[in-house]
Tab-separated table of C-alpha atoms in Angstrom:
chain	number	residue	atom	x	y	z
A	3	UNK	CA	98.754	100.320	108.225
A	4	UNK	CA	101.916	100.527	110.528
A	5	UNK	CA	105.029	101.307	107.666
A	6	UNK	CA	108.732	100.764	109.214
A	7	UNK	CA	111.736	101.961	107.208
A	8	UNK	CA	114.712	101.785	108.743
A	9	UNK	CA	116.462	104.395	106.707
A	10	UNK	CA	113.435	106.991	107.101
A	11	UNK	CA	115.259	109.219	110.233
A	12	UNK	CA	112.064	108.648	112.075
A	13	UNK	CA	110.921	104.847	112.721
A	14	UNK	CA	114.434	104.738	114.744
A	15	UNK	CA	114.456	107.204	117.271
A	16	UNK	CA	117.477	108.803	118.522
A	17	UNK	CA	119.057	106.363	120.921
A	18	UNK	CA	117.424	103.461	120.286
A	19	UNK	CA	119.282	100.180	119.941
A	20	UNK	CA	118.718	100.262	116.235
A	21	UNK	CA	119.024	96.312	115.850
A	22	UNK	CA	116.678	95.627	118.456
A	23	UNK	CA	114.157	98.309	117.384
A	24	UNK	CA	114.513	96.604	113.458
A	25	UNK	CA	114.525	92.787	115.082
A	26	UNK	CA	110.893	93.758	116.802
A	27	UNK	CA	109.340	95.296	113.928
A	28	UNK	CA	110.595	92.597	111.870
A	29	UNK	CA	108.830	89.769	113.987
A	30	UNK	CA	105.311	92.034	113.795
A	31	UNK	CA	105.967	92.632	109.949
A	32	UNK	CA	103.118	90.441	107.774
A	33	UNK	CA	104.600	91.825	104.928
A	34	UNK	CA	107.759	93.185	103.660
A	35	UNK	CA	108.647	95.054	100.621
A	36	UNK	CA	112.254	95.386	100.403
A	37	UNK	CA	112.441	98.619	97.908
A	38	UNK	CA	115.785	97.983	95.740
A	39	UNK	CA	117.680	101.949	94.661
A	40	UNK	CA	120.536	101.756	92.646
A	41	UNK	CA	122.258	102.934	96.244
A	42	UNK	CA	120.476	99.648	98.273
A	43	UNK	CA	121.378	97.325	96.318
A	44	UNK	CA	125.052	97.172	97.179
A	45	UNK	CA	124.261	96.950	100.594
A	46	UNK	CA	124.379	93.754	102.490
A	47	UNK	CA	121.627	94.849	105.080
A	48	UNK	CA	119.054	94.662	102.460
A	49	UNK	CA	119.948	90.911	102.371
A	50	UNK	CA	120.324	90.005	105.803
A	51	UNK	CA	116.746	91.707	106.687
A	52	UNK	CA	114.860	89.908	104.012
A	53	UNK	CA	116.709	86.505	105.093
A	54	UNK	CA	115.014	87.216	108.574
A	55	UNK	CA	111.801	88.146	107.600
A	56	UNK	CA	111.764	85.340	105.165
A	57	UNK	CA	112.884	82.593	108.215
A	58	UNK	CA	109.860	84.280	110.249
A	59	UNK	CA	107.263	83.483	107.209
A	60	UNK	CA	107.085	86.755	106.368
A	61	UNK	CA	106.203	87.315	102.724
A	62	UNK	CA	109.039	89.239	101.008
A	63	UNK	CA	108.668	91.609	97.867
A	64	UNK	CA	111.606	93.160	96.230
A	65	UNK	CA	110.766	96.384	94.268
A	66	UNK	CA	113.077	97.554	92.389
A	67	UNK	CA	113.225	101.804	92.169
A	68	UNK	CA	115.476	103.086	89.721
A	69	UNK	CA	116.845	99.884	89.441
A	70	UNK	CA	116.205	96.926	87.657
A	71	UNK	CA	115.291	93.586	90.127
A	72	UNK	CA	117.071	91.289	88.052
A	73	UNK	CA	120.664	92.695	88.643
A	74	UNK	CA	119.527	91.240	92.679
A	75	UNK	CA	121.893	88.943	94.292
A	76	UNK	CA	120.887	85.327	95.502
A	77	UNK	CA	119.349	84.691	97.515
A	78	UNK	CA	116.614	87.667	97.100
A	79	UNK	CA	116.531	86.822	93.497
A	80	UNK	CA	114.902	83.905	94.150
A	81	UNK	CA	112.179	86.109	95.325
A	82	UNK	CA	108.933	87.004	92.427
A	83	UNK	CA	109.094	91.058	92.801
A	84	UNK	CA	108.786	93.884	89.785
A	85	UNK	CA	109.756	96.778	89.547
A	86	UNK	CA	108.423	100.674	89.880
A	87	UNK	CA	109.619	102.084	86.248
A	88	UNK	CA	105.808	102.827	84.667
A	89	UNK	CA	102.172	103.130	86.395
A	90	UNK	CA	101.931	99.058	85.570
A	91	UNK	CA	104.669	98.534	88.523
A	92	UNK	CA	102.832	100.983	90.541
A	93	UNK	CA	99.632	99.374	89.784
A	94	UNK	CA	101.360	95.973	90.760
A	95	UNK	CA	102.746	97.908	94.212
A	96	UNK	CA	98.669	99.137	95.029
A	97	UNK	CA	97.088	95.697	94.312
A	98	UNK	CA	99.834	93.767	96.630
A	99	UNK	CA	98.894	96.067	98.898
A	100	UNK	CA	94.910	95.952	98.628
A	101	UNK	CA	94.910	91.990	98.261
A	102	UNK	CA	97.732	91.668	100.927
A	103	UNK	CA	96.527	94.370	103.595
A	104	UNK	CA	92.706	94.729	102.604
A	105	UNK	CA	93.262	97.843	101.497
A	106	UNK	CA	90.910	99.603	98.774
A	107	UNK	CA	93.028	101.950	96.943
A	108	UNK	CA	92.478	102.886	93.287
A	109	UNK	CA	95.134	100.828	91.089
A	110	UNK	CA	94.688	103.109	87.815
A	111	UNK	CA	98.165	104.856	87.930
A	112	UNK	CA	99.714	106.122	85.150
A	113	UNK	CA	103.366	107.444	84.902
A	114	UNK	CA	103.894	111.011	84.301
């Protein structure tokens, strides 16, 4: 499993035109979870990114982190997503992920 996050310091490198580098992994993306923070929400990026996966037929997931999914803007709200506040969202997180990626990971979290 190949994970791209544009914020992470390290799936950019230094120097790299940073639109291109997110346009390409974009187009290879089969999935994309589009993890909402009370910081990321406010940001248009968040938007446009999910608008192009979504016009490449790329399935898009909000998660909301600290945040609740519902205070999402439309488009993205238009989007079925949960959020990560208890080990149920987490659980929902590792089974998109097993069905999605046929993964096998065990989807009995609970939040400490």
């Amino acid at each position: 499993m190949d994970i791209f996050m544009s914020s992470d310091g390290q799936s950019i490198p230094f120097g790299s035109n940073w639109v291109h580098k997110i346009e390409n992994d974009l187009n290879s993306a089969s999935i994309m979870f589009v993890f909402v923070t009370p910081d990321s929400i406010i940001s248009n990026w968040i938007y446009f990114e999910a608008g192009f996966a979504y016009s490449k037929g790329i399935e898009v997931i909000p998660v909301g982190i600290g945040i609740d999914i519902a205070l999402l803007k439309a488009p993205l709200n238009l989007l079925q997503g949960f959020n990560i506040a208890s080990g149920d969202g987490l659980n929902n997180f590792i089974s998109v992920v097993n069905k999605k990626l046929d993964y096998h990971f065990e989807d009995k979290f609970s939040y400490v």
